Amino acid sequence: MRAPTMSIVAALAVLAVLTAAGCSARPGGADQTAGTHGSTPGSAGYRDLPTSGIPDYQLGGGSTPPAGVTVVERDSTDRPAAGTYGICYVNGFQTQPDATAAWERDHPEALLRTTAGKPVSDPGWPHEVLLDTRSAGTRATIARVLGADVTRCADRGFDAVEFDNLDSWTRSGGRLTRAGNTALAALLVETAHRAGLAAGQKNTPQLGSAGRTRIGFDFVVAEECVQYDECGAYTAAYGDRVLDVEYADTLERDWSAVCALPDRPRMTILRDRDLVPAGDPGHVFRHC
């Protein structure tokens, strides 16, 4: 889900500092679909995101991919599209609306709360409660609970998982910190790699190359990086392993002009904001 992020200028400034400190960016290079890039000793091998192809982003419901599509992302409750590189969506930093009650019942300590004890909802998605990443104990609980979703993704045959709302600290009213969120991200990446899945960073250009070199993410799923002039922060860190989704209701450029941009990610698509399945009157899908 798209949330406000810092400007590309600030993101690139962070990237420059990290690079000067010795963090090198992964080059684009040739497609390596078979990987054994686990972030921890003994982690399982996994297939890395291809560096070219046509992606689709089907979080609003799975449907037969358009002709030529080679990468498809779907929700963890769905199944991968046959014959494609499958990315599984998991909300890693706040609750899914239909799972909030279960978190409150089984793991109330993992929900972020006000001083009065009220759960803190995301301002943009009021039915989703932020997960509390401030302590090692709650981070371990969150990673353990979400591990079941990651295992389901692997068991169903997905190749990778992306963890949404990494930047929830920016919408927490100052309660959460970047350090807490990135510490949880490292646990989630480790969980994905041990399950044999590549792990995707979601948005958050302000991480610069640290998302790859320090946390261990393998690729990025970016929303509206053309619209917000953020693509360079991702491609500098991940090369061609960047999947960009632009939205038809906010894109301020003609689609042909987007595809002509020399610095856009190779895998850039246009979708409707609600990501409805093909056949729905609101469905939009275009690719470069």
mmCIF file of N, CA and C in Angstrom, residues 87-216:
data_model
loop_
_atom_site.group_PDB
_atom_site.id
_atom_site.type_symbol
_atom_site.label_atom_id
_atom_site.label_comp_id
_atom_site.label_asym_id
_atom_site.label_seq_id
_atom_site.Cartn_x
_atom_site.Cartn_y
_atom_site.Cartn_z
ATOM 1 N N ILE A 87 5.068 -14.066 -6.624
ATOM 2 C CA ILE A 87 5.380 -13.298 -5.419
ATOM 3 C C ILE A 87 4.159 -13.315 -4.517
ATOM 4 N N CYS A 88 4.382 -13.607 -3.260
ATOM 5 C CA CYS A 88 3.321 -13.735 -2.265
ATOM 6 C C CYS A 88 3.299 -12.478 -1.387
ATOM 7 N N TYR A 89 2.134 -11.884 -1.220
ATOM 8 C CA TYR A 89 1.986 -10.670 -0.421
ATOM 9 C C TYR A 89 1.672 -11.007 1.029
ATOM 10 N N VAL A 90 2.470 -10.457 1.949
ATOM 11 C CA VAL A 90 2.214 -10.594 3.386
ATOM 12 C C VAL A 90 2.330 -9.218 4.024
ATOM 13 N N ASN A 91 1.342 -8.840 4.796
ATOM 14 C CA ASN A 91 1.391 -7.566 5.522
ATOM 15 C C ASN A 91 2.251 -7.785 6.765
ATOM 16 N N GLY A 92 3.485 -7.293 6.728
ATOM 17 C CA GLY A 92 4.434 -7.627 7.772
ATOM 18 C C GLY A 92 4.504 -6.676 8.941
ATOM 19 N N PHE A 93 3.872 -5.499 8.825
ATOM 20 C CA PHE A 93 4.071 -4.485 9.850
ATOM 21 C C PHE A 93 2.774 -3.926 10.410
ATOM 22 N N GLN A 94 1.658 -4.406 9.921
ATOM 23 C CA GLN A 94 0.364 -4.095 10.528
ATOM 24 C C GLN A 94 -0.601 -5.218 10.180
ATOM 25 N N THR A 95 -1.728 -5.235 10.847
ATOM 26 C CA THR A 95 -2.646 -6.361 10.699
ATOM 27 C C THR A 95 -3.480 -6.237 9.434
ATOM 28 N N GLN A 96 -3.856 -7.367 8.873
ATOM 29 C CA GLN A 96 -4.907 -7.369 7.873
ATOM 30 C C GLN A 96 -6.237 -7.182 8.608
ATOM 31 N N PRO A 97 -7.195 -6.463 7.998
ATOM 32 C CA PRO A 97 -8.449 -6.184 8.711
ATOM 33 C C PRO A 97 -9.121 -7.423 9.300
ATOM 34 N N ASP A 98 -9.135 -8.525 8.552
ATOM 35 C CA ASP A 98 -9.824 -9.722 9.038
ATOM 36 C C ASP A 98 -9.000 -10.516 10.047
ATOM 37 N N ALA A 99 -7.755 -10.071 10.299
ATOM 38 C CA ALA A 99 -6.908 -10.771 11.263
ATOM 39 C C ALA A 99 -6.697 -9.987 12.548
ATOM 40 N N THR A 100 -7.214 -8.766 12.615
ATOM 41 C CA THR A 100 -6.983 -7.913 13.785
ATOM 42 C C THR A 100 -7.520 -8.545 15.063
ATOM 43 N N ALA A 101 -8.706 -9.129 14.987
ATOM 44 C CA ALA A 101 -9.312 -9.735 16.184
ATOM 45 C C ALA A 101 -8.455 -10.887 16.696
ATOM 46 N N ALA A 102 -7.864 -11.657 15.779
ATOM 47 C CA ALA A 102 -7.021 -12.779 16.200
ATOM 48 C C ALA A 102 -5.752 -12.273 16.884
ATOM 49 N N TRP A 103 -5.159 -11.209 16.352
ATOM 50 C CA TRP A 103 -3.996 -10.628 17.022
ATOM 51 C C TRP A 103 -4.372 -10.141 18.413
ATOM 52 N N GLU A 104 -5.505 -9.479 18.540
ATOM 53 C CA GLU A 104 -5.946 -8.956 19.846
ATOM 54 C C GLU A 104 -6.197 -10.085 20.829
ATOM 55 N N ARG A 105 -6.725 -11.180 20.339
ATOM 56 C CA ARG A 105 -7.033 -12.315 21.199
ATOM 57 C C ARG A 105 -5.780 -13.105 21.593
ATOM 58 N N ASP A 106 -4.934 -13.385 20.616
ATOM 59 C CA ASP A 106 -3.816 -14.307 20.843
ATOM 60 C C ASP A 106 -2.485 -13.633 21.152
ATOM 61 N N HIS A 107 -2.297 -12.415 20.645
ATOM 62 C CA HIS A 107 -1.019 -11.727 20.827
ATOM 63 C C HIS A 107 -1.239 -10.229 21.066
ATOM 64 N N PRO A 108 -1.982 -9.885 22.089
ATOM 65 C CA PRO A 108 -2.305 -8.463 22.316
ATOM 66 C C PRO A 108 -1.072 -7.603 22.545
ATOM 67 N N GLU A 109 0.006 -8.195 23.054
ATOM 68 C CA GLU A 109 1.220 -7.435 23.327
ATOM 69 C C GLU A 109 1.921 -6.997 22.045
ATOM 70 N N ALA A 110 1.571 -7.613 20.915
ATOM 71 C CA ALA A 110 2.229 -7.291 19.647
ATOM 72 C C ALA A 110 1.575 -6.128 18.917
ATOM 73 N N LEU A 111 0.455 -5.619 19.438
ATOM 74 C CA LEU A 111 -0.218 -4.486 18.816
ATOM 75 C C LEU A 111 0.264 -3.179 19.438
ATOM 76 N N LEU A 112 0.546 -2.203 18.601
ATOM 77 C CA LEU A 112 0.957 -0.889 19.091
ATOM 78 C C LEU A 112 -0.239 -0.206 19.747
ATOM 79 N N ARG A 113 -0.010 0.420 20.906
ATOM 80 C CA ARG A 113 -1.099 1.037 21.653
ATOM 81 C C ARG A 113 -0.740 2.442 22.110
ATOM 82 N N THR A 114 -1.785 3.223 22.332
ATOM 83 C CA THR A 114 -1.598 4.537 22.932
ATOM 84 C C THR A 114 -1.312 4.360 24.417
ATOM 85 N N THR A 115 -0.991 5.457 25.088
ATOM 86 C CA THR A 115 -0.755 5.381 26.531
ATOM 87 C C THR A 115 -2.004 4.938 27.279
ATOM 88 N N ALA A 116 -3.163 5.129 26.654
ATOM 89 C CA ALA A 116 -4.417 4.689 27.261
ATOM 90 C C ALA A 116 -4.740 3.229 26.941
ATOM 91 N N GLY A 117 -3.879 2.592 26.156
ATOM 92 C CA GLY A 117 -4.083 1.186 25.837
ATOM 93 C C GLY A 117 -4.891 0.919 24.591
ATOM 94 N N LYS A 118 -5.223 1.947 23.843
ATOM 95 C CA LYS A 118 -6.021 1.763 22.632
ATOM 96 C C LYS A 118 -5.110 1.411 21.461
ATOM 97 N N PRO A 119 -5.461 0.391 20.656
ATOM 98 C CA PRO A 119 -4.647 0.052 19.487
ATOM 99 C C PRO A 119 -4.520 1.228 18.524
ATOM 100 N N VAL A 120 -3.347 1.371 17.940
ATOM 101 C CA VAL A 120 -3.074 2.471 17.018
ATOM 102 C C VAL A 120 -3.292 1.985 15.588
ATOM 103 N N SER A 121 -4.245 2.592 14.919
ATOM 104 C CA SER A 121 -4.538 2.229 13.535
ATOM 105 C C SER A 121 -3.726 3.078 12.577
ATOM 106 N N ASP A 122 -3.500 2.533 11.388
ATOM 107 C CA ASP A 122 -2.837 3.304 10.341
ATOM 108 C C ASP A 122 -3.804 4.383 9.869
ATOM 109 N N PRO A 123 -3.392 5.651 9.821
ATOM 110 C CA PRO A 123 -4.309 6.720 9.408
ATOM 111 C C PRO A 123 -4.892 6.515 8.019
ATOM 112 N N GLY A 124 -4.119 5.909 7.117
ATOM 113 C CA GLY A 124 -4.613 5.694 5.763
ATOM 114 C C GLY A 124 -5.491 4.470 5.626
ATOM 115 N N TRP A 125 -5.352 3.518 6.535
ATOM 116 C CA TRP A 125 -6.111 2.268 6.503
ATOM 117 C C TRP A 125 -6.591 1.986 7.925
ATOM 118 N N PRO A 126 -7.677 2.659 8.349
ATOM 119 C CA PRO A 126 -8.090 2.622 9.752
ATOM 120 C C PRO A 126 -8.488 1.262 10.282
ATOM 121 N N HIS A 127 -8.694 0.287 9.403
ATOM 122 C CA HIS A 127 -9.044 -1.057 9.865
ATOM 123 C C HIS A 127 -7.805 -1.929 10.077
ATOM 124 N N GLU A 128 -6.636 -1.358 9.884
ATOM 125 C CA GLU A 128 -5.385 -2.083 10.103
ATOM 126 C C GLU A 128 -4.648 -1.466 11.283
ATOM 127 N N VAL A 129 -4.254 -2.302 12.229
ATOM 128 C CA VAL A 129 -3.567 -1.856 13.440
ATOM 129 C C VAL A 129 -2.064 -2.058 13.270
ATOM 130 N N LEU A 130 -1.286 -1.071 13.672
ATOM 131 C CA LEU A 130 0.163 -1.172 13.556
ATOM 132 C C LEU A 130 0.698 -2.208 14.543
ATOM 133 N N LEU A 131 1.656 -3.002 14.090
ATOM 134 C CA LEU A 131 2.323 -3.954 14.968
ATOM 135 C C LEU A 131 3.457 -3.250 15.712
ATOM 136 N N ASP A 132 3.689 -3.654 16.944
ATOM 137 C CA ASP A 132 4.644 -2.978 17.822
ATOM 138 C C ASP A 132 6.042 -3.566 17.623
ATOM 139 N N THR A 133 6.895 -2.814 16.955
ATOM 140 C CA THR A 133 8.246 -3.291 16.628
ATOM 141 C C THR A 133 9.302 -2.773 17.598
ATOM 142 N N ARG A 134 8.910 -2.227 18.729
ATOM 143 C CA ARG A 134 9.863 -1.520 19.594
ATOM 144 C C ARG A 134 10.749 -2.438 20.421
ATOM 145 N N SER A 135 10.338 -3.643 20.698
ATOM 146 C CA SER A 135 11.157 -4.512 21.543
ATOM 147 C C SER A 135 11.491 -5.812 20.826
ATOM 148 N N ALA A 136 12.589 -6.423 21.240
ATOM 149 C CA ALA A 136 13.003 -7.688 20.647
ATOM 150 C C ALA A 136 11.952 -8.765 20.879
ATOM 151 N N GLY A 137 11.302 -8.714 22.034
ATOM 152 C CA GLY A 137 10.291 -9.723 22.352
ATOM 153 C C GLY A 137 9.097 -9.665 21.415
ATOM 154 N N THR A 138 8.554 -8.454 21.188
ATOM 155 C CA THR A 138 7.398 -8.356 20.297
ATOM 156 C C THR A 138 7.806 -8.624 18.853
ATOM 157 N N ARG A 139 9.005 -8.229 18.477
ATOM 158 C CA ARG A 139 9.461 -8.520 17.109
ATOM 159 C C ARG A 139 9.547 -10.028 16.891
ATOM 160 N N ALA A 140 10.040 -10.747 17.874
ATOM 161 C CA ALA A 140 10.128 -12.206 17.752
ATOM 162 C C ALA A 140 8.735 -12.826 17.629
ATOM 163 N N THR A 141 7.783 -12.305 18.400
ATOM 164 C CA THR A 141 6.410 -12.803 18.315
ATOM 165 C C THR A 141 5.828 -12.558 16.937
ATOM 166 N N ILE A 142 6.002 -11.344 16.421
ATOM 167 C CA ILE A 142 5.471 -11.003 15.099
ATOM 168 C C ILE A 142 6.075 -11.910 14.030
ATOM 169 N N ALA A 143 7.382 -12.088 14.079
ATOM 170 C CA ALA A 143 8.046 -12.925 13.082
ATOM 171 C C ALA A 143 7.556 -14.367 13.163
ATOM 172 N N ARG A 144 7.336 -14.848 14.381
ATOM 173 C CA ARG A 144 6.857 -16.218 14.548
ATOM 174 C C ARG A 144 5.439 -16.372 13.986
ATOM 175 N N VAL A 145 4.564 -15.418 14.274
ATOM 176 C CA VAL A 145 3.183 -15.498 13.785
ATOM 177 C C VAL A 145 3.149 -15.406 12.264
ATOM 178 N N LEU A 146 3.887 -14.456 11.708
ATOM 179 C CA LEU A 146 3.894 -14.292 10.258
ATOM 180 C C LEU A 146 4.628 -15.429 9.560
ATOM 181 N N GLY A 147 5.446 -16.147 10.308
ATOM 182 C CA GLY A 147 6.120 -17.295 9.731
ATOM 183 C C GLY A 147 5.148 -18.316 9.174
ATOM 184 N N ALA A 148 3.960 -18.411 9.769
ATOM 185 C CA ALA A 148 2.950 -19.333 9.257
ATOM 186 C C ALA A 148 2.483 -18.910 7.870
ATOM 187 N N ASP A 149 2.345 -17.586 7.655
ATOM 188 C CA ASP A 149 1.964 -17.091 6.334
ATOM 189 C C ASP A 149 3.068 -17.354 5.321
ATOM 190 N N VAL A 150 4.322 -17.136 5.742
ATOM 191 C CA VAL A 150 5.451 -17.375 4.855
ATOM 192 C C VAL A 150 5.522 -18.856 4.470
ATOM 193 N N THR A 151 5.320 -19.729 5.432
ATOM 194 C CA THR A 151 5.335 -21.169 5.149
ATOM 195 C C THR A 151 4.226 -21.532 4.171
ATOM 196 N N ARG A 152 3.054 -20.937 4.349
ATOM 197 C CA ARG A 152 1.947 -21.196 3.424
ATOM 198 C C ARG A 152 2.318 -20.746 2.008
ATOM 199 N N CYS A 153 2.964 -19.591 1.899
ATOM 200 C CA CYS A 153 3.413 -19.123 0.582
ATOM 201 C C CYS A 153 4.332 -20.145 -0.072
ATOM 202 N N ALA A 154 5.288 -20.653 0.701
ATOM 203 C CA ALA A 154 6.229 -21.627 0.166
ATOM 204 C C ALA A 154 5.522 -22.935 -0.208
ATOM 205 N N ASP A 155 4.642 -23.390 0.667
ATOM 206 C CA ASP A 155 3.947 -24.647 0.416
ATOM 207 C C ASP A 155 3.064 -24.578 -0.830
ATOM 208 N N ARG A 156 2.547 -23.399 -1.130
ATOM 209 C CA ARG A 156 1.671 -23.248 -2.296
ATOM 210 C C ARG A 156 2.448 -23.054 -3.589
ATOM 211 N N GLY A 157 3.762 -22.916 -3.479
ATOM 212 C CA GLY A 157 4.570 -22.858 -4.681
ATOM 213 C C GLY A 157 5.002 -21.482 -5.120
ATOM 214 N N PHE A 158 4.840 -20.472 -4.268
ATOM 215 C CA PHE A 158 5.360 -19.147 -4.601
ATOM 216 C C PHE A 158 6.883 -19.178 -4.589
ATOM 217 N N ASP A 159 7.471 -18.250 -5.309
ATOM 218 C CA ASP A 159 8.926 -18.139 -5.375
ATOM 219 C C ASP A 159 9.486 -17.086 -4.428
ATOM 220 N N ALA A 160 8.658 -16.135 -4.025
ATOM 221 C CA ALA A 160 9.135 -15.000 -3.236
ATOM 222 C C ALA A 160 7.996 -14.451 -2.395
ATOM 223 N N VAL A 161 8.352 -13.608 -1.438
ATOM 224 C CA VAL A 161 7.371 -12.931 -0.595
ATOM 225 C C VAL A 161 7.778 -11.483 -0.437
ATOM 226 N N GLU A 162 6.796 -10.581 -0.490
ATOM 227 C CA GLU A 162 7.075 -9.177 -0.168
ATOM 228 C C GLU A 162 6.307 -8.804 1.086
ATOM 229 N N PHE A 163 6.993 -8.054 1.964
ATOM 230 C CA PHE A 163 6.417 -7.680 3.250
ATOM 231 C C PHE A 163 6.002 -6.209 3.212
ATOM 232 N N ASP A 164 4.697 -5.978 3.295
ATOM 233 C CA ASP A 164 4.174 -4.618 3.125
ATOM 234 C C ASP A 164 4.281 -3.789 4.407
ATOM 235 N N ASN A 165 4.204 -2.485 4.201
ATOM 236 C CA ASN A 165 4.147 -1.479 5.261
ATOM 237 C C ASN A 165 5.408 -1.422 6.117
ATOM 238 N N LEU A 166 6.546 -1.674 5.479
ATOM 239 C CA LEU A 166 7.837 -1.529 6.146
ATOM 240 C C LEU A 166 7.993 -0.149 6.765
ATOM 241 N N ASP A 167 7.418 0.867 6.132
ATOM 242 C CA ASP A 167 7.573 2.243 6.615
ATOM 243 C C ASP A 167 6.489 2.655 7.614
ATOM 244 N N SER A 168 5.904 1.700 8.311
ATOM 245 C CA SER A 168 4.821 2.031 9.255
ATOM 246 C C SER A 168 5.271 2.983 10.356
ATOM 247 N N TRP A 169 6.578 3.036 10.626
ATOM 248 C CA TRP A 169 7.042 3.966 11.661
ATOM 249 C C TRP A 169 6.738 5.413 11.291
ATOM 250 N N THR A 170 6.613 5.705 9.983
ATOM 251 C CA THR A 170 6.343 7.076 9.558
ATOM 252 C C THR A 170 4.892 7.470 9.792
ATOM 253 N N ARG A 171 4.039 6.509 10.118
ATOM 254 C CA ARG A 171 2.617 6.774 10.326
ATOM 255 C C ARG A 171 2.174 6.380 11.731
ATOM 256 N N SER A 172 3.123 6.318 12.649
ATOM 257 C CA SER A 172 2.829 5.831 13.999
ATOM 258 C C SER A 172 2.726 6.944 15.032
ATOM 259 N N GLY A 173 2.748 8.186 14.583
ATOM 260 C CA GLY A 173 2.703 9.297 15.534
ATOM 261 C C GLY A 173 3.940 9.376 16.401
ATOM 262 N N GLY A 174 5.081 8.913 15.880
ATOM 263 C CA GLY A 174 6.323 8.969 16.633
ATOM 264 C C GLY A 174 6.530 7.830 17.601
ATOM 265 N N ARG A 175 5.623 6.873 17.633
ATOM 266 C CA ARG A 175 5.734 5.775 18.597
ATOM 267 C C ARG A 175 6.745 4.723 18.147
ATOM 268 N N LEU A 176 6.780 4.437 16.859
ATOM 269 C CA LEU A 176 7.707 3.450 16.327
ATOM 270 C C LEU A 176 8.953 4.139 15.784
ATOM 271 N N THR A 177 9.999 3.345 15.575
ATOM 272 C CA THR A 177 11.244 3.883 15.043
ATOM 273 C C THR A 177 11.672 3.092 13.815
ATOM 274 N N ARG A 178 12.462 3.741 13.001
ATOM 275 C CA ARG A 178 13.039 3.055 11.842
ATOM 276 C C ARG A 178 13.865 1.855 12.302
ATOM 277 N N ALA A 179 14.630 2.010 13.377
ATOM 278 C CA ALA A 179 15.484 0.923 13.852
ATOM 279 C C ALA A 179 14.664 -0.297 14.234
ATOM 280 N N GLY A 180 13.542 -0.096 14.899
ATOM 281 C CA GLY A 180 12.692 -1.222 15.278
ATOM 282 C C GLY A 180 12.104 -1.922 14.072
ATOM 283 N N ASN A 181 11.669 -1.139 13.091
ATOM 284 C CA ASN A 181 11.082 -1.739 11.895
ATOM 285 C C ASN A 181 12.114 -2.499 11.069
ATOM 286 N N THR A 182 13.305 -1.944 10.946
ATOM 287 C CA THR A 182 14.317 -2.649 10.159
ATOM 288 C C THR A 182 14.812 -3.899 10.877
ATOM 289 N N ALA A 183 14.797 -3.887 12.211
ATOM 290 C CA ALA A 183 15.158 -5.091 12.953
ATOM 291 C C ALA A 183 14.135 -6.200 12.701
ATOM 292 N N LEU A 184 12.841 -5.838 12.683
ATOM 293 C CA LEU A 184 11.819 -6.827 12.352
ATOM 294 C C LEU A 184 11.981 -7.286 10.903
ATOM 295 N N ALA A 185 12.278 -6.352 10.005
ATOM 296 C CA ALA A 185 12.458 -6.712 8.596
ATOM 297 C C ALA A 185 13.539 -7.766 8.437
ATOM 298 N N ALA A 186 14.630 -7.636 9.179
ATOM 299 C CA ALA A 186 15.712 -8.619 9.094
ATOM 300 C C ALA A 186 15.228 -10.003 9.528
ATOM 301 N N LEU A 187 14.390 -10.060 10.559
ATOM 302 C CA LEU A 187 13.838 -11.340 10.997
ATOM 303 C C LEU A 187 12.930 -11.941 9.925
ATOM 304 N N LEU A 188 12.124 -11.090 9.278
ATOM 305 C CA LEU A 188 11.213 -11.576 8.251
ATOM 306 C C LEU A 188 11.968 -12.061 7.020
ATOM 307 N N VAL A 189 13.032 -11.356 6.655
ATOM 308 C CA VAL A 189 13.855 -11.802 5.529
ATOM 309 C C VAL A 189 14.477 -13.158 5.836
ATOM 310 N N GLU A 190 14.996 -13.314 7.048
ATOM 311 C CA GLU A 190 15.580 -14.598 7.451
ATOM 312 C C GLU A 190 14.534 -15.707 7.380
ATOM 313 N N THR A 191 13.306 -15.398 7.835
ATOM 314 C CA THR A 191 12.221 -16.376 7.783
ATOM 315 C C THR A 191 11.923 -16.781 6.344
ATOM 316 N N ALA A 192 11.877 -15.803 5.440
ATOM 317 C CA ALA A 192 11.607 -16.090 4.033
ATOM 318 C C ALA A 192 12.706 -16.950 3.422
ATOM 319 N N HIS A 193 13.947 -16.592 3.675
ATOM 320 C CA HIS A 193 15.056 -17.339 3.083
ATOM 321 C C HIS A 193 15.085 -18.781 3.581
ATOM 322 N N ARG A 194 14.800 -18.973 4.846
ATOM 323 C CA ARG A 194 14.788 -20.334 5.381
ATOM 324 C C ARG A 194 13.663 -21.170 4.798
ATOM 325 N N ALA A 195 12.604 -20.486 4.328
ATOM 326 C CA ALA A 195 11.497 -21.195 3.679
ATOM 327 C C ALA A 195 11.752 -21.403 2.190
ATOM 328 N N GLY A 196 12.897 -20.925 1.697
ATOM 329 C CA GLY A 196 13.228 -21.082 0.287
ATOM 330 C C GLY A 196 12.620 -20.026 -0.607
ATOM 331 N N LEU A 197 12.311 -18.852 -0.039
ATOM 332 C CA LEU A 197 11.698 -17.765 -0.797
ATOM 333 C C LEU A 197 12.621 -16.555 -0.842
ATOM 334 N N ALA A 198 12.662 -15.865 -1.975
ATOM 335 C CA ALA A 198 13.296 -14.553 -2.038
ATOM 336 C C ALA A 198 12.432 -13.573 -1.255
ATOM 337 N N ALA A 199 13.041 -12.503 -0.753
ATOM 338 C CA ALA A 199 12.324 -11.551 0.091
ATOM 339 C C ALA A 199 12.346 -10.163 -0.531
ATOM 340 N N GLY A 200 11.171 -9.534 -0.648
ATOM 341 C CA GLY A 200 11.063 -8.245 -1.299
ATOM 342 C C GLY A 200 10.799 -7.105 -0.333
ATOM 343 N N GLN A 201 11.546 -6.033 -0.512
ATOM 344 C CA GLN A 201 11.310 -4.769 0.194
ATOM 345 C C GLN A 201 10.107 -4.084 -0.435
ATOM 346 N N LYS A 202 9.268 -3.443 0.378
ATOM 347 C CA LYS A 202 8.128 -2.707 -0.153
ATOM 348 C C LYS A 202 8.337 -1.213 0.065
ATOM 349 N N ASN A 203 8.365 -0.461 -1.044
ATOM 350 C CA ASN A 203 8.531 0.994 -0.971
ATOM 351 C C ASN A 203 9.755 1.363 -0.127
ATOM 352 N N THR A 204 9.681 2.448 0.641
ATOM 353 C CA THR A 204 10.720 2.867 1.594
ATOM 354 C C THR A 204 12.052 3.196 0.922
ATOM 355 N N PRO A 205 12.061 4.150 -0.006
ATOM 356 C CA PRO A 205 13.305 4.494 -0.697
ATOM 357 C C PRO A 205 14.357 5.084 0.227
ATOM 358 N N GLN A 206 13.935 5.601 1.388
ATOM 359 C CA GLN A 206 14.894 6.216 2.304
ATOM 360 C C GLN A 206 15.901 5.219 2.874
ATOM 361 N N LEU A 207 15.676 3.931 2.679
ATOM 362 C CA LEU A 207 16.660 2.947 3.135
ATOM 363 C C LEU A 207 17.910 2.942 2.272
ATOM 364 N N GLY A 208 17.812 3.476 1.056
ATOM 365 C CA GLY A 208 18.955 3.412 0.161
ATOM 366 C C GLY A 208 19.376 1.972 -0.056
ATOM 367 N N SER A 209 20.684 1.714 -0.062
ATOM 368 C CA SER A 209 21.168 0.351 -0.275
ATOM 369 C C SER A 209 21.117 -0.502 0.988
ATOM 370 N N ALA A 210 20.777 0.103 2.138
ATOM 371 C CA ALA A 210 20.750 -0.653 3.390
ATOM 372 C C ALA A 210 19.710 -1.766 3.369
ATOM 373 N N GLY A 211 18.621 -1.581 2.609
ATOM 374 C CA GLY A 211 17.623 -2.637 2.514
ATOM 375 C C GLY A 211 18.206 -3.923 1.981
ATOM 376 N N ARG A 212 19.133 -3.811 1.058
ATOM 377 C CA ARG A 212 19.768 -4.988 0.479
ATOM 378 C C ARG A 212 20.964 -5.444 1.297
ATOM 379 N N THR A 213 21.875 -4.488 1.629
ATOM 380 C CA THR A 213 23.148 -4.882 2.225
ATOM 381 C C THR A 213 23.067 -5.159 3.715
ATOM 382 N N ARG A 214 22.166 -4.515 4.421
ATOM 383 C CA ARG A 214 22.093 -4.673 5.881
ATOM 384 C C ARG A 214 20.912 -5.523 6.332
ATOM 385 N N ILE A 215 19.780 -5.391 5.628
ATOM 386 C CA ILE A 215 18.593 -6.164 6.012
ATOM 387 C C ILE A 215 18.556 -7.492 5.264
ATOM 388 N N GLY A 216 18.953 -7.492 3.999
ATOM 389 C CA GLY A 216 19.015 -8.726 3.235
ATOM 390 C C GLY A 216 17.952 -8.904 2.175
#
